[in-house]
């Protein structure tokens, strides 16, 4: 029975320690929040670096094609959408990948947006099924993508309103 008491006593100490630690963490969190520190934002940034950049690109638009948010357009048209952040040679990038299926064509899209120092971004890479598109091809492809979005969305709205 002596071993059982030691184990039980050790478990009680462990639970007491964890409870105390939890209370201290919560107290620090509440005090930091009260002082205006965005604790949750800092934790999210540590866990997912670049999330704020991904969210900013998703909420932005490519004005030459549409005022709709990029995230809405791309996620509406593509299944299995994936957004990632990366840094290379001092530059920051947000990349979108997704699969497009229609009666006419199927492809995997890769779009890479470079974040510029002035707070804007530009499309730096457009690839379809791993094939990198040239500048003119990319412009035509993006125009078609945004036109498809508008056409499909309007048709869906007409069906839903009928």
mmCIF file of C-alpha atoms in Angstrom:
data_model
loop_
_atom_site.group_PDB
_atom_site.id
_atom_site.type_symbol
_atom_site.label_atom_id
_atom_site.label_comp_id
_atom_site.label_asym_id
_atom_site.label_seq_id
_atom_site.Cartn_x
_atom_site.Cartn_y
_atom_site.Cartn_z
ATOM 1 C CA UNK A 1 0.000 0.000 0.000
ATOM 2 C CA UNK A 2 2.965 2.325 0.548
ATOM 3 C CA UNK A 3 3.691 2.464 -3.193
ATOM 4 C CA UNK A 4 0.053 3.331 -3.961
ATOM 5 C CA UNK A 5 0.123 6.206 -1.461
ATOM 6 C CA UNK A 6 3.345 7.547 -2.999
ATOM 7 C CA UNK A 7 1.856 7.431 -6.482
ATOM 8 C CA UNK A 8 -1.369 9.093 -5.310
ATOM 9 C CA UNK A 9 0.625 11.724 -3.428
ATOM 10 C CA UNK A 10 2.763 12.354 -6.546
ATOM 11 C CA UNK A 11 -0.332 12.682 -8.741
ATOM 12 C CA UNK A 12 -1.878 15.148 -6.295
ATOM 13 C CA UNK A 13 1.291 17.244 -6.404
ATOM 14 C CA UNK A 14 1.322 17.087 -10.188
ATOM 15 C CA UNK A 15 -2.338 18.182 -10.437
ATOM 16 C CA UNK A 16 -1.713 20.970 -7.943
ATOM 17 C CA UNK A 17 1.288 22.171 -9.925
ATOM 18 C CA UNK A 18 -0.637 22.103 -13.251
ATOM 19 C CA UNK A 19 -3.603 23.925 -11.712
ATOM 20 C CA UNK A 20 -1.309 26.600 -10.271
ATOM 21 C CA UNK A 21 0.475 26.951 -13.588
ATOM 22 C CA UNK A 22 -2.859 27.308 -15.406
ATOM 23 C CA UNK A 23 -4.013 30.002 -12.993
ATOM 24 C CA UNK A 24 -0.749 31.916 -13.443
ATOM 25 C CA UNK A 25 -0.989 31.713 -17.260
ATOM 26 C CA UNK A 26 -4.594 32.946 -17.192
ATOM 27 C CA UNK A 27 -3.695 35.767 -14.827
ATOM 28 C CA UNK A 28 -0.823 36.906 -17.065
ATOM 29 C CA UNK A 29 -3.109 36.659 -20.118
ATOM 30 C CA UNK A 30 -5.841 38.764 -18.485
ATOM 31 C CA UNK A 31 -3.390 41.376 -17.223
ATOM 32 C CA UNK A 32 -1.665 41.632 -20.625
ATOM 33 C CA UNK A 33 -5.046 41.931 -22.373
ATOM 34 C CA UNK A 34 -6.150 44.578 -19.895
ATOM 35 C CA UNK A 35 -2.959 46.512 -20.694
ATOM 36 C CA UNK A 36 -3.836 46.424 -24.424
ATOM 37 C CA UNK A 37 -1.582 43.591 -25.567
ATOM 38 C CA UNK A 38 -3.139 41.393 -28.288
ATOM 39 C CA UNK A 39 -2.145 38.116 -26.650
ATOM 40 C CA UNK A 40 -4.211 35.921 -28.941
ATOM 41 C CA UNK A 41 -2.846 37.675 -32.039
ATOM 42 C CA UNK A 42 0.717 37.146 -30.837
ATOM 43 C CA UNK A 43 0.047 33.461 -30.164
ATOM 44 C CA UNK A 44 -1.558 33.013 -33.597
ATOM 45 C CA UNK A 45 1.379 34.778 -35.273
ATOM 46 C CA UNK A 46 3.818 32.491 -33.447
ATOM 47 C CA UNK A 47 1.850 29.376 -34.402
ATOM 48 C CA UNK A 48 1.049 30.481 -37.981
ATOM 49 C CA UNK A 49 3.575 33.057 -39.161
ATOM 50 C CA UNK A 50 2.257 34.960 -42.131
ATOM 51 C CA UNK A 51 -1.427 34.383 -41.424
ATOM 52 C CA UNK A 52 -2.035 38.140 -41.435
ATOM 53 C CA UNK A 53 -0.516 38.363 -44.927
ATOM 54 C CA UNK A 54 -2.664 35.510 -46.212
ATOM 55 C CA UNK A 55 -5.797 37.135 -44.781
ATOM 56 C CA UNK A 56 -4.829 40.491 -46.306
ATOM 57 C CA UNK A 57 -4.409 38.982 -49.789
ATOM 58 C CA UNK A 58 -7.671 37.026 -49.474
ATOM 59 C CA UNK A 59 -9.511 40.247 -48.595
ATOM 60 C CA UNK A 60 -7.860 42.238 -51.415
ATOM 61 C CA UNK A 61 -8.866 42.350 -55.058
ATOM 62 C CA UNK A 62 -7.235 42.648 -58.426
ATOM 63 C CA UNK A 63 -8.946 45.860 -59.528
ATOM 64 C CA UNK A 64 -8.191 45.338 -63.219
ATOM 65 C CA UNK A 65 -10.362 42.198 -63.162
ATOM 66 C CA UNK A 66 -12.913 42.634 -60.382
ATOM 67 C CA UNK A 67 -13.597 44.336 -57.074
ATOM 68 C CA UNK A 68 -14.526 40.989 -55.504
ATOM 69 C CA UNK A 69 -12.122 39.714 -52.822
ATOM 70 C CA UNK A 70 -9.535 37.276 -54.150
ATOM 71 C CA UNK A 71 -10.347 34.746 -51.460
ATOM 72 C CA UNK A 72 -14.014 34.704 -52.436
ATOM 73 C CA UNK A 73 -13.326 34.349 -56.170
ATOM 74 C CA UNK A 74 -10.605 31.723 -55.924
ATOM 75 C CA UNK A 75 -12.283 29.624 -53.243
ATOM 76 C CA UNK A 76 -15.617 29.774 -55.096
ATOM 77 C CA UNK A 77 -14.100 28.397 -58.315
ATOM 78 C CA UNK A 78 -11.526 25.965 -56.931
ATOM 79 C CA UNK A 79 -11.860 22.913 -54.749
ATOM 80 C CA UNK A 80 -9.232 22.062 -52.154
ATOM 81 C CA UNK A 81 -8.056 25.686 -51.853
ATOM 82 C CA UNK A 82 -4.823 26.140 -49.956
ATOM 83 C CA UNK A 83 -3.193 29.417 -48.932
ATOM 84 C CA UNK A 84 0.412 29.530 -47.724
ATOM 85 C CA UNK A 85 2.925 32.177 -46.720
ATOM 86 C CA UNK A 86 6.637 31.994 -47.464
ATOM 87 C CA UNK A 87 9.736 34.152 -47.447
ATOM 88 C CA UNK A 88 12.623 33.877 -49.885
ATOM 89 C CA UNK A 89 15.641 36.154 -50.357
ATOM 90 C CA UNK A 90 14.076 38.816 -48.128
ATOM 91 C CA UNK A 91 10.815 38.805 -50.101
ATOM 92 C CA UNK A 92 7.410 37.771 -48.785
ATOM 93 C CA UNK A 93 4.964 35.673 -50.797
ATOM 94 C CA UNK A 94 1.428 34.366 -50.425
ATOM 95 C CA UNK A 95 0.572 31.398 -52.611
ATOM 96 C CA UNK A 96 -2.804 29.981 -53.592
ATOM 97 C CA UNK A 97 -3.319 26.491 -54.977
ATOM 98 C CA UNK A 98 -6.593 24.901 -55.953
ATOM 99 C CA UNK A 99 -8.256 22.487 -58.343
ATOM 100 C CA UNK A 100 -10.701 23.621 -61.031
ATOM 101 C CA UNK A 101 -13.256 21.214 -62.477
ATOM 102 C CA UNK A 102 -15.759 21.900 -65.243
ATOM 103 C CA UNK A 103 -17.303 20.097 -68.180
ATOM 104 C CA UNK A 104 -14.793 21.795 -70.464
ATOM 105 C CA UNK A 105 -11.551 21.625 -68.484
ATOM 106 C CA UNK A 106 -9.816 20.488 -65.319
ATOM 107 C CA UNK A 107 -6.586 21.922 -63.964
ATOM 108 C CA UNK A 108 -4.543 22.740 -60.895
ATOM 109 C CA UNK A 109 -3.908 26.438 -60.385
ATOM 110 C CA UNK A 110 -0.941 27.969 -58.591
ATOM 111 C CA UNK A 111 -0.920 31.725 -58.010
ATOM 112 C CA UNK A 112 1.854 33.485 -56.158
ATOM 113 C CA UNK A 113 1.508 37.039 -54.877
ATOM 114 C CA UNK A 114 4.598 39.025 -53.920
ATOM 115 C CA UNK A 115 4.095 41.444 -51.037
ATOM 116 C CA UNK A 116 5.791 44.732 -51.808
ATOM 117 C CA UNK A 117 7.416 47.108 -49.320
ATOM 118 C CA UNK A 118 4.838 49.845 -49.970
ATOM 119 C CA UNK A 119 2.016 47.659 -48.609
ATOM 120 C CA UNK A 120 0.725 46.513 -51.997
ATOM 121 C CA UNK A 121 1.197 43.248 -53.845
ATOM 122 C CA UNK A 122 1.546 41.924 -57.350
ATOM 123 C CA UNK A 123 0.936 38.615 -59.057
ATOM 124 C CA UNK A 124 4.388 37.155 -59.543
ATOM 125 C CA UNK A 125 3.599 33.619 -60.690
ATOM 126 C CA UNK A 126 0.690 31.930 -62.470
ATOM 127 C CA UNK A 127 0.955 28.227 -63.285
ATOM 128 C CA UNK A 128 -1.653 25.850 -64.651
ATOM 129 C CA UNK A 129 -0.940 22.146 -64.140
ATOM 130 C CA UNK A 130 2.632 23.097 -63.273
ATOM 131 C CA UNK A 131 3.148 25.044 -66.509
ATOM 132 C CA UNK A 132 4.295 28.621 -65.844
ATOM 133 C CA UNK A 133 2.306 31.142 -67.877
ATOM 134 C CA UNK A 134 4.002 34.111 -69.500
ATOM 135 C CA UNK A 135 2.809 37.645 -68.726
ATOM 136 C CA UNK A 136 0.277 37.880 -71.570
ATOM 137 C CA UNK A 137 -0.979 34.336 -70.982
ATOM 138 C CA UNK A 138 -1.387 35.110 -67.292
ATOM 139 C CA UNK A 139 -3.425 38.248 -68.041
ATOM 140 C CA UNK A 140 -5.731 36.333 -70.395
ATOM 141 C CA UNK A 141 -6.038 33.470 -67.905
ATOM 142 C CA UNK A 142 -6.864 35.763 -64.965
ATOM 143 C CA UNK A 143 -9.417 37.696 -67.030
ATOM 144 C CA UNK A 144 -11.086 34.390 -67.969
ATOM 145 C CA UNK A 145 -11.039 33.246 -64.328
ATOM 146 C CA UNK A 146 -12.795 36.385 -63.093
ATOM 147 C CA UNK A 147 -15.279 36.273 -65.993
ATOM 148 C CA UNK A 148 -16.053 32.631 -65.152
ATOM 149 C CA UNK A 149 -16.654 33.624 -61.539
ATOM 150 C CA UNK A 150 -19.123 36.351 -62.544
ATOM 151 C CA UNK A 151 -20.917 34.095 -65.029
ATOM 152 C CA UNK A 152 -21.251 31.172 -62.613
ATOM 153 C CA UNK A 153 -22.286 33.406 -59.716
ATOM 154 C CA UNK A 154 -24.959 35.164 -61.804
ATOM 155 C CA UNK A 155 -26.307 31.837 -63.077
ATOM 156 C CA UNK A 156 -26.398 30.479 -59.516
ATOM 157 C CA UNK A 157 -28.231 33.576 -58.286
ATOM 158 C CA UNK A 158 -30.805 33.262 -61.093
ATOM 159 C CA UNK A 159 -31.419 29.609 -60.238
ATOM 160 C CA UNK A 160 -31.724 30.388 -56.524
ATOM 161 C CA UNK A 161 -34.146 33.262 -57.188
ATOM 162 C CA UNK A 162 -36.382 31.138 -59.451
#
